[in-house]
Coordinates of C-alpha atoms in Angstrom, one line a residue:
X1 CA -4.0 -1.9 2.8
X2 CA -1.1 1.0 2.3
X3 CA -0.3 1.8 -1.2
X4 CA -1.8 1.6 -5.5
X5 CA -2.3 -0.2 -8.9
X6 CA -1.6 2.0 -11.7
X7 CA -3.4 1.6 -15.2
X8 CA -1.8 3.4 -18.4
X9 CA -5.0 3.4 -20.7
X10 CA -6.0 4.3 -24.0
X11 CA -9.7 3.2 -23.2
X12 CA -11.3 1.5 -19.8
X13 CA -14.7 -0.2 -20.0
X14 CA -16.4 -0.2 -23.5
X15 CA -20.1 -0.1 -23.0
X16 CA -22.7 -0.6 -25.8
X17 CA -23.2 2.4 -28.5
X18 CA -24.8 2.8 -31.0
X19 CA -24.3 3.4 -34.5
X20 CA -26.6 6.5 -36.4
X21 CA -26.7 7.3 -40.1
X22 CA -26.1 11.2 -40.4
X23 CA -25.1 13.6 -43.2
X24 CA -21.7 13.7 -41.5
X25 CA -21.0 9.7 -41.5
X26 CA -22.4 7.7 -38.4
X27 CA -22.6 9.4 -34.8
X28 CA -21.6 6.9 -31.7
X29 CA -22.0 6.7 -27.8
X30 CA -19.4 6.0 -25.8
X31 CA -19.3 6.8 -22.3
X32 CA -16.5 6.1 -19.2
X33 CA -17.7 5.6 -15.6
X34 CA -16.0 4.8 -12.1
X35 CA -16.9 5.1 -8.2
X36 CA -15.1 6.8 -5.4
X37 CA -16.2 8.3 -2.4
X38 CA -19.8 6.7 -2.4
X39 CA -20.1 8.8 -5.8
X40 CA -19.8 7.8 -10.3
X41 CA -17.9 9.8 -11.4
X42 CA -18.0 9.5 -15.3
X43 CA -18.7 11.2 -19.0
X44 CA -21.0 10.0 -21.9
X45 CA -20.6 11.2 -25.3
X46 CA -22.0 11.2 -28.4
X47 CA -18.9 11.1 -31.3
X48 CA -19.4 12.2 -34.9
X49 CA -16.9 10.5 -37.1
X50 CA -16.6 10.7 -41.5
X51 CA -13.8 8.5 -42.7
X52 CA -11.4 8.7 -39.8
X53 CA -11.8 12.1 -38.8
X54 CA -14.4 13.5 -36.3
X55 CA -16.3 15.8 -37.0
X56 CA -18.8 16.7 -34.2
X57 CA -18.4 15.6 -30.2
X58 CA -21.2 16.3 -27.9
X59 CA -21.1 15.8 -23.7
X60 CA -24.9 14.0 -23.2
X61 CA -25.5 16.3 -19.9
X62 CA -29.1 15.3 -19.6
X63 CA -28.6 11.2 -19.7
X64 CA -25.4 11.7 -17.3
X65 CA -27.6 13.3 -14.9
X66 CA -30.0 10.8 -15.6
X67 CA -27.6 8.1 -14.4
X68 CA -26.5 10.0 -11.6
X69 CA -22.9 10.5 -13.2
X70 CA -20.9 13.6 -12.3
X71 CA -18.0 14.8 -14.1
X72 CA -17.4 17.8 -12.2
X73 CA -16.7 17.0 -8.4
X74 CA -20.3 17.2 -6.8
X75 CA -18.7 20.0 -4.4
X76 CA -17.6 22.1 -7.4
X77 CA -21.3 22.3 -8.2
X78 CA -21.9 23.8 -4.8
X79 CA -20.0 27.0 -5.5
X80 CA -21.7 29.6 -8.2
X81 CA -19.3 29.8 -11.5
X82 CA -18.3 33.1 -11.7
X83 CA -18.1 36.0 -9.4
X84 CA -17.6 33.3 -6.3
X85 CA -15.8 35.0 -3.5
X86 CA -12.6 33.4 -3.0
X87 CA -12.7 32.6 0.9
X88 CA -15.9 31.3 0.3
X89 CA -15.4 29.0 -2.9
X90 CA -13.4 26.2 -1.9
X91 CA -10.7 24.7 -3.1
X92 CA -11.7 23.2 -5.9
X93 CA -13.1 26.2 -7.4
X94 CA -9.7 27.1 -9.8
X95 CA -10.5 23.2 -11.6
X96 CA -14.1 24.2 -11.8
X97 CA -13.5 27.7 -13.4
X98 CA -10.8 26.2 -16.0
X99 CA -13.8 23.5 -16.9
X100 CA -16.3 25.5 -16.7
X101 CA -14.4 28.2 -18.9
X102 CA -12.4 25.8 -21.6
X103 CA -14.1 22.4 -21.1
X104 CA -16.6 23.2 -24.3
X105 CA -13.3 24.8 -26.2
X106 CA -12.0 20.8 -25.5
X107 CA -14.7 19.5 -26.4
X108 CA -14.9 21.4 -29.3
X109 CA -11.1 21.0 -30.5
X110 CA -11.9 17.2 -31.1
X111 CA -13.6 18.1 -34.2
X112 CA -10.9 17.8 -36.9
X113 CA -8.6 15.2 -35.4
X114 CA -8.1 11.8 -36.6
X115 CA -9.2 8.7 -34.6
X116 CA -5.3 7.6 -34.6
X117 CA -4.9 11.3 -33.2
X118 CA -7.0 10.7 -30.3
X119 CA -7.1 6.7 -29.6
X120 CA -3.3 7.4 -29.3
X121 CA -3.6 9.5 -26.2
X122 CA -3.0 7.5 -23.3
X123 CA -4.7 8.2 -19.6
X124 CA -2.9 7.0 -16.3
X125 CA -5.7 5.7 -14.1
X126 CA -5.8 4.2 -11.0
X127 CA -7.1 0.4 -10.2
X128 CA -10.9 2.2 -9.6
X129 CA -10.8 3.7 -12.7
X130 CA -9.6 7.6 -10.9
X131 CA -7.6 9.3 -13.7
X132 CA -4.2 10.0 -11.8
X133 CA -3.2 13.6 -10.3
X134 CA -0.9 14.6 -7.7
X135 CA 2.2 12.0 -8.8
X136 CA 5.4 13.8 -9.7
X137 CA 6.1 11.2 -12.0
X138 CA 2.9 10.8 -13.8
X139 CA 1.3 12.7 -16.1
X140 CA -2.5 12.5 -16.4
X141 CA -2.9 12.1 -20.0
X142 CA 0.2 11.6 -22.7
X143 CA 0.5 12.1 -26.0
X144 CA -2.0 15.2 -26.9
X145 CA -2.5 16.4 -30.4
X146 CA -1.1 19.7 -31.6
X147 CA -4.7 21.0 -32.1
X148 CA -5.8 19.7 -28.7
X149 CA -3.1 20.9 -27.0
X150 CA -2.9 24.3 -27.7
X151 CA -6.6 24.7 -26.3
X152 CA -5.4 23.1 -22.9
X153 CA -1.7 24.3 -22.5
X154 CA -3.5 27.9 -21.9
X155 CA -6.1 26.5 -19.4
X156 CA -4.6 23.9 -17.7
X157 CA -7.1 21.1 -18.0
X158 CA -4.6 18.8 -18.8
X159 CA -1.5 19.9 -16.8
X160 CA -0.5 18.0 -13.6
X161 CA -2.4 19.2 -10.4
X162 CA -4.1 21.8 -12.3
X163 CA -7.9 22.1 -12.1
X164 CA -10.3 20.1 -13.9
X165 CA -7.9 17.3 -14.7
X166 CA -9.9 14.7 -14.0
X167 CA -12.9 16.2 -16.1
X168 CA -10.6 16.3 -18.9
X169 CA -9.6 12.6 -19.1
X170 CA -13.0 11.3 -18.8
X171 CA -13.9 13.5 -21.8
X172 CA -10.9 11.6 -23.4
X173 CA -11.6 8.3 -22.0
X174 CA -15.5 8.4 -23.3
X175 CA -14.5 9.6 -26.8
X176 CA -11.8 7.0 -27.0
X177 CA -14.8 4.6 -26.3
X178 CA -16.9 5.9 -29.0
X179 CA -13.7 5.8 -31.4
X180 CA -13.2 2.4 -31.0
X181 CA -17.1 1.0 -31.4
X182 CA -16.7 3.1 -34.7
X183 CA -13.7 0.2 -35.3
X184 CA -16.0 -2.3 -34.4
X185 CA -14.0 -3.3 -31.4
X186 CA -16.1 -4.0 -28.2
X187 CA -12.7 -5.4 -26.6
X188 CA -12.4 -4.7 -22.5
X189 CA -9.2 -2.9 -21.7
X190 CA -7.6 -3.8 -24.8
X191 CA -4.8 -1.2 -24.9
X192 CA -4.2 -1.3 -21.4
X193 CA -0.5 -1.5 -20.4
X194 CA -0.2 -2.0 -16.4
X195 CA 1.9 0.0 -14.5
X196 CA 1.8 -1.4 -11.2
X197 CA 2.9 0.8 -8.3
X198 CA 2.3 -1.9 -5.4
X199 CA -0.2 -2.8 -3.1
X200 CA 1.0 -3.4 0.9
X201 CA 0.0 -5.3 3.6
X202 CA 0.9 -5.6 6.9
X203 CA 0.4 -8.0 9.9
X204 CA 1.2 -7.8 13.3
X205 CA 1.5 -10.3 15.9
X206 CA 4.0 -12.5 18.9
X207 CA 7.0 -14.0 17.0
X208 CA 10.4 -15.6 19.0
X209 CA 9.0 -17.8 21.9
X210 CA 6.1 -14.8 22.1
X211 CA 8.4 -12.7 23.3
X212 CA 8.3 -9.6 20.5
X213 CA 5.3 -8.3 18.5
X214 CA 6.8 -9.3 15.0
X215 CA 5.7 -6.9 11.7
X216 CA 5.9 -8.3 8.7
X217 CA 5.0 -6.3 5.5
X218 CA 4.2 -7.9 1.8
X219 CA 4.3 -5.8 -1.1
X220 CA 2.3 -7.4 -4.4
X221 CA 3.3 -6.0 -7.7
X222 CA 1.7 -7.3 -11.3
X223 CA 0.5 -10.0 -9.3
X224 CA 3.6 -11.5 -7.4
X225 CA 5.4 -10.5 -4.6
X226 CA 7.8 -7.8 -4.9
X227 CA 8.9 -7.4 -1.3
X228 CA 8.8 -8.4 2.2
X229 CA 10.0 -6.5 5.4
X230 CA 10.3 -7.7 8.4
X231 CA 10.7 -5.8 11.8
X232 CA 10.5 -6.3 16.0
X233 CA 9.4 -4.4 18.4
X234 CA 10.3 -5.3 21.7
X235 CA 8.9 -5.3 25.0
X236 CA 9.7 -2.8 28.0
X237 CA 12.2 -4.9 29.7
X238 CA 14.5 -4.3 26.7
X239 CA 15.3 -0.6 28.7
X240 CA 16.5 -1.1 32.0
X241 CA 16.1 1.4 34.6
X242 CA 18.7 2.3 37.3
X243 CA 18.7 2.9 40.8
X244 CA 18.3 6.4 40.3
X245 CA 14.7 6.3 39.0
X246 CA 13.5 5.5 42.8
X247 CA 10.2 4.6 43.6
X248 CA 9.5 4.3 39.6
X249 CA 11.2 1.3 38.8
X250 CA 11.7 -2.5 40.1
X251 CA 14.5 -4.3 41.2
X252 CA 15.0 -8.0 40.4
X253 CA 18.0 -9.4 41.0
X254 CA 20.0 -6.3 41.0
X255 CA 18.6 -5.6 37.6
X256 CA 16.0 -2.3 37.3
X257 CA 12.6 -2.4 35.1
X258 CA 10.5 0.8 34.9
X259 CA 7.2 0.0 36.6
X260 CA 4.8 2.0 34.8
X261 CA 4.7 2.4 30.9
X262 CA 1.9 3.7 28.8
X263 CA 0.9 3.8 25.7
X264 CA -2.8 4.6 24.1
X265 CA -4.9 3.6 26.4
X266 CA -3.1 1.1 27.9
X267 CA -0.9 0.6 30.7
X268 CA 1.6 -1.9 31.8
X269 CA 3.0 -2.0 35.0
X270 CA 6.0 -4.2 36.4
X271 CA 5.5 -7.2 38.3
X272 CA 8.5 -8.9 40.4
X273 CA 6.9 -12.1 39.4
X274 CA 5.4 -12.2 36.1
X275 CA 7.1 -9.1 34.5
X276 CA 5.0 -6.8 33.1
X277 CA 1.1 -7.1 32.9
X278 CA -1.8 -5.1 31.6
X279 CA -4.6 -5.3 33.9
X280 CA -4.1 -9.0 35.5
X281 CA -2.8 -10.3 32.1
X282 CA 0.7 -11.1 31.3
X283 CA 1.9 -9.9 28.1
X284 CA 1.9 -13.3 26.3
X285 CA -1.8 -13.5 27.3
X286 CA -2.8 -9.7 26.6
X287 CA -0.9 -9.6 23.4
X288 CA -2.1 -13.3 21.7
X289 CA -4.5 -10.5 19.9
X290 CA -3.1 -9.0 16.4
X291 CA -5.0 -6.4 17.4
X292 CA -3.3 -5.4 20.2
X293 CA 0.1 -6.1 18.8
X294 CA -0.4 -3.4 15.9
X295 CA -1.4 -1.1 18.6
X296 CA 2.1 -1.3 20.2
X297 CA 4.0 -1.6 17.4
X298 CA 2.8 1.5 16.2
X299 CA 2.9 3.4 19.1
X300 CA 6.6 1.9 19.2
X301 CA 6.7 3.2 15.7
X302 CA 5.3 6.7 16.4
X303 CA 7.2 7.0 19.4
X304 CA 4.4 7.0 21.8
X305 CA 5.4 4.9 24.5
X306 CA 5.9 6.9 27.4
X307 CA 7.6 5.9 30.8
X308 CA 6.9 7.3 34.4
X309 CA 9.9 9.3 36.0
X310 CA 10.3 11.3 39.0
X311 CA 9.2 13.8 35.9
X312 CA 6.1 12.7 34.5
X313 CA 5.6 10.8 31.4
X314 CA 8.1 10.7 28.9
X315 CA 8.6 9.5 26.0
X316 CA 12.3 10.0 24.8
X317 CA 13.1 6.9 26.5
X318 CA 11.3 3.8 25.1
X319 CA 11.9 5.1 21.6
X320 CA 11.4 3.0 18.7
X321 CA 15.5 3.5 18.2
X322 CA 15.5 1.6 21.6
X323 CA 12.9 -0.9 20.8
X324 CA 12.6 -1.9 17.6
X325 CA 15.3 -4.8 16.6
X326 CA 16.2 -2.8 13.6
X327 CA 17.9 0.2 15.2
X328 CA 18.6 -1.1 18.6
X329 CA 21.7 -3.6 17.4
X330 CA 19.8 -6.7 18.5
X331 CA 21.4 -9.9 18.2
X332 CA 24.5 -7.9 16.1
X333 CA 27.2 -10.8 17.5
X334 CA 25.9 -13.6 16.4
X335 CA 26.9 -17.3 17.4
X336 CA 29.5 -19.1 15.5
X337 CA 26.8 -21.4 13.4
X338 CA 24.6 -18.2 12.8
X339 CA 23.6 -15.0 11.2
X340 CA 22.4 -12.5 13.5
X341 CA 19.2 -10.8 12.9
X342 CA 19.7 -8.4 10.4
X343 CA 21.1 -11.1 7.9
X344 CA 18.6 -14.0 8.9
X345 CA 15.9 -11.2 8.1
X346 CA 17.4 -10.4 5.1
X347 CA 17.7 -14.2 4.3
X348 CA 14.2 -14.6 5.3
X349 CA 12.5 -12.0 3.0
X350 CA 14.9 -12.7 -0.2
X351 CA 13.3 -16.4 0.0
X352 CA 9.7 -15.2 0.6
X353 CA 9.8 -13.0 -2.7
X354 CA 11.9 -15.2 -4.6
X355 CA 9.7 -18.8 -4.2
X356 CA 6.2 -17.4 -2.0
X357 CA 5.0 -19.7 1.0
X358 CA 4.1 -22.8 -0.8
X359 CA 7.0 -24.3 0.5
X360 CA 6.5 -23.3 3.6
X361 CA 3.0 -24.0 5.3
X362 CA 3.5 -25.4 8.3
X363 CA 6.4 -25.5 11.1
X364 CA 7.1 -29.2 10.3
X365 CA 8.3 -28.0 6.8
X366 CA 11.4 -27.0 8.0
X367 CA 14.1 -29.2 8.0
X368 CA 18.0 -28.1 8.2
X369 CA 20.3 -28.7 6.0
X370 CA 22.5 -32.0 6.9
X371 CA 19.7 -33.5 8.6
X372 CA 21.3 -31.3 11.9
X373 CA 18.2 -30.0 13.9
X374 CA 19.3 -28.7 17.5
X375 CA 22.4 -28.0 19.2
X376 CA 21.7 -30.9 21.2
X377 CA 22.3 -32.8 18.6
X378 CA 25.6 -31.4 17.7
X379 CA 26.9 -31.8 21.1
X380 CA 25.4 -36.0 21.4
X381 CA 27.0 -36.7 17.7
X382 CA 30.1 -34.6 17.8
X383 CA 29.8 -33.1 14.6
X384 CA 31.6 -30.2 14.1
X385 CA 30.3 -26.7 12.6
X386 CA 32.0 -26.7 9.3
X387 CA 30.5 -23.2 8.6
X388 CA 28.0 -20.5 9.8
X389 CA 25.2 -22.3 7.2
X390 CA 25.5 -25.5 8.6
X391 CA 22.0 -24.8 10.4
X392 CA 20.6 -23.7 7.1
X393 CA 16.8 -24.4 7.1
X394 CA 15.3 -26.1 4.1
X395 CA 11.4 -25.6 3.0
X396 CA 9.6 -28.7 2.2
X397 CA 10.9 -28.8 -0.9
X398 CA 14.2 -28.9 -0.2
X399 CA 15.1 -25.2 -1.4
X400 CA 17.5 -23.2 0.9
X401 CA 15.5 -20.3 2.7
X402 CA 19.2 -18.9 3.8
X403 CA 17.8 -18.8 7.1
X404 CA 19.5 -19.9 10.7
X405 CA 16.8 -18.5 13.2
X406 CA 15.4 -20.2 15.7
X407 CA 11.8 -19.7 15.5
X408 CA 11.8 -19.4 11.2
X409 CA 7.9 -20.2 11.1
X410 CA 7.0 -17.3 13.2
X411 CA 8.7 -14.7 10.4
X412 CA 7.3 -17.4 7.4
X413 CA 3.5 -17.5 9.1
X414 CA 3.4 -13.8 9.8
X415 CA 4.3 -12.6 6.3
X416 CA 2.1 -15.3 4.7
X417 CA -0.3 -13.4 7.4
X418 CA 0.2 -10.2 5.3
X419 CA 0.0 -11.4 2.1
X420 CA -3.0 -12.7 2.5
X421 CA -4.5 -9.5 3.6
X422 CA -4.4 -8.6 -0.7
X423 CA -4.6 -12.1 -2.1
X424 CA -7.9 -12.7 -0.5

């Protein structure tokens, strides 16, 4: 699954701390934790508060390491602060230098600031808890107190892309914690505000009569469907060949195919009879697997199918501008009672987002409009075609999908495919 959930937080995860009596007011734990790349990544803190200000803020090194926690990047700590020859240090050795520099000045510059100060600073974080870097249009934490900030706006800590980042908002996120136990609020999440950025999915697979490997994509966004795409690739035969290419292409019935195209590791050769064929199966049989229709597709995609010429291989002929519906001005002339393509895919996707797939679960769902269901039947009743949408298909429900294809269950059941791929 392409693409991410965003979380805008002022605190993620409150874990148990504890409350102690000390000549500044009480002291409390609060700690911040998530896991990426098989490692925990996290902070735990101990917070000293009087009244509403703080007054002491201590990083508990020893019981992180107990937990196995890390907040440096385990492959800063393979590089000796200070003195570390550049070639040799990595490339995260400018975030571990500003940390390893300014993090205790951070630390430090808590004391003095008001709970509001710092509970109002808000962390964007991603759905496994990874404080955001790297977005142009995201800053890592918001909203940073005068006092705070001028100990970070010299270091860095804090600025977009710049070293120890990610250090610096688990610090924040762990005191935050603390902060709020001193409240007395053990609430989960409870100033989260969700910034959803999208996740994709995408499914391949024979669509139209099993003649094209169909893409359909699904995008989910604060927990609905935001949008749907739909694409084609089709086969070879869509690129004819010409007498010219000689020995390298087939002749049926005065139209040419090229014989031999390749892609990956497969190969599909022209057959007078049964068009073309991998191996001794026939592309409806060899592409019935999703898996090998995402292969094409995104060799299509990439531009990686090549044909064989007097030349060699190349692959500036079955482009995806020549094979993929989309750019190749498939079906742009429609029939008088239909859309085309581009505006039954366009119908087709506006209906997915706006009312989902229960109406749609099975082929026998679609009715059209007018109870008119075939050509056939037009020409044994007579009726005329009033307008293009008199072959409008209806779900089961009897909402208009906008719709005029042909084979509207293949583009429904393939993008219900996708969306399953992050519902489930």
């Amino acid at each position: 699954m392409k693409k991410a959930l965003v979380v805008v937080l002022a605190l993620v995860m409150t874990l148990s701390v504890v409350g102690l009596v000390s000549c500044a007011g009480k002291t409390y734990e609060g700690e911040y934790s998530y896991s990426n790349w098989g490692n925990t990544y996290g902070c735990k803190v101990k917070v000293s508060v009087q009244g509403n200000v703080i007054t002491n803020v201590e990083i508990m090194e020893a019981e992180m390491e107990e937990a196995g926690w890390h907040n440096l990047s385990p492959n800063w700590t393979n590089n000796p602060y200070g003195g570390a020859i550049e070639g040799e240090a990595g490339v995260d050795t400018a975030g571990k230098t500003n940390w390893l520099k300014f993090g205790q000045a951070m630390v430090d510059s808590f004391t003095g600031l008001t709970t509001q100060e710092v509970l109002g600073m808000k962390v964007y974080v991603a759905t496994n808890g990874e404080p955001i870097t790297g977005k142009t249009n995201v800053e890592t934490i918001k909203y940073i107190p005068d006092s705070l900030a001028v100990v970070i706006g010299g270091h860095g800590e804090f600025a977009k892309d710049a070293g120890a980042t990610q250090s610096s908002a688990r610090l924040v996120l762990a005191v935050q914690d603390a902060l709020l136990q001193a409240k007395g609020d053990v609430s989960k999440n409870k100033n989260c505000v969700t910034i959803d950025y999208g996740t994709s999915a995408t499914a391949y697979g024979l669509v139209h009569r099993q003649g094209y490997v169909g893409i359909a994509t699904i995008t989910v966004k604060y927990g609905k469907i935001a949008i749907a795409e739909l694409d084609e690739a089709c086969f070879p035969t869509q690129v004819e060949a010409n007498a010219e290419a000689g020995t390298h292409a087939v002749e049926v019935s005065g139209t040419y195919y090229w014989k031999t195209v390749k892609y990956d590791n497969v190969t599909m050769v022209y057959d007078a009879t049964d068009g073309y064929k991998v191996g001794d199966k026939t592309l409806k049989q060899f592409f019935a697997d999703a898996a090998a229709c995402e292969a094409y597709a995104k060799a299509v995609l990439d531009n990686r199918v090549s044909v064989e010429t007097a030349d060699g291989f190349k692959t500036d002929i079955m482009t995806s501008a020549a094979l993929l519906k989309s750019q190749n001005g498939y079906w742009v002339t429609p029939a008088a009672n239909a859309l085309g393509w581009t505006a039954n895919v366009e119908a087709t996707c506006k209906y997915v987002v706006a009312n989902g797939f229960d109406g749609i679960t099975a082929a026998d769902d679609l009715k059209h409009k007018d109870g008119y269901d075939s050509e056939a039947d037009k020409i044994v009743t007579g009726q005329p075609i009033p307008d293009k949408m008199y072959n409008e298909w209806l779900d089961k429900n009897g909402v208009a999908t906008g719709a005029t294809w042909t084979d509207m269950w293949d583009y429904v059941n393939l993008l219900h495919t996708a969306y399953n791929k992050i519902s489930k």
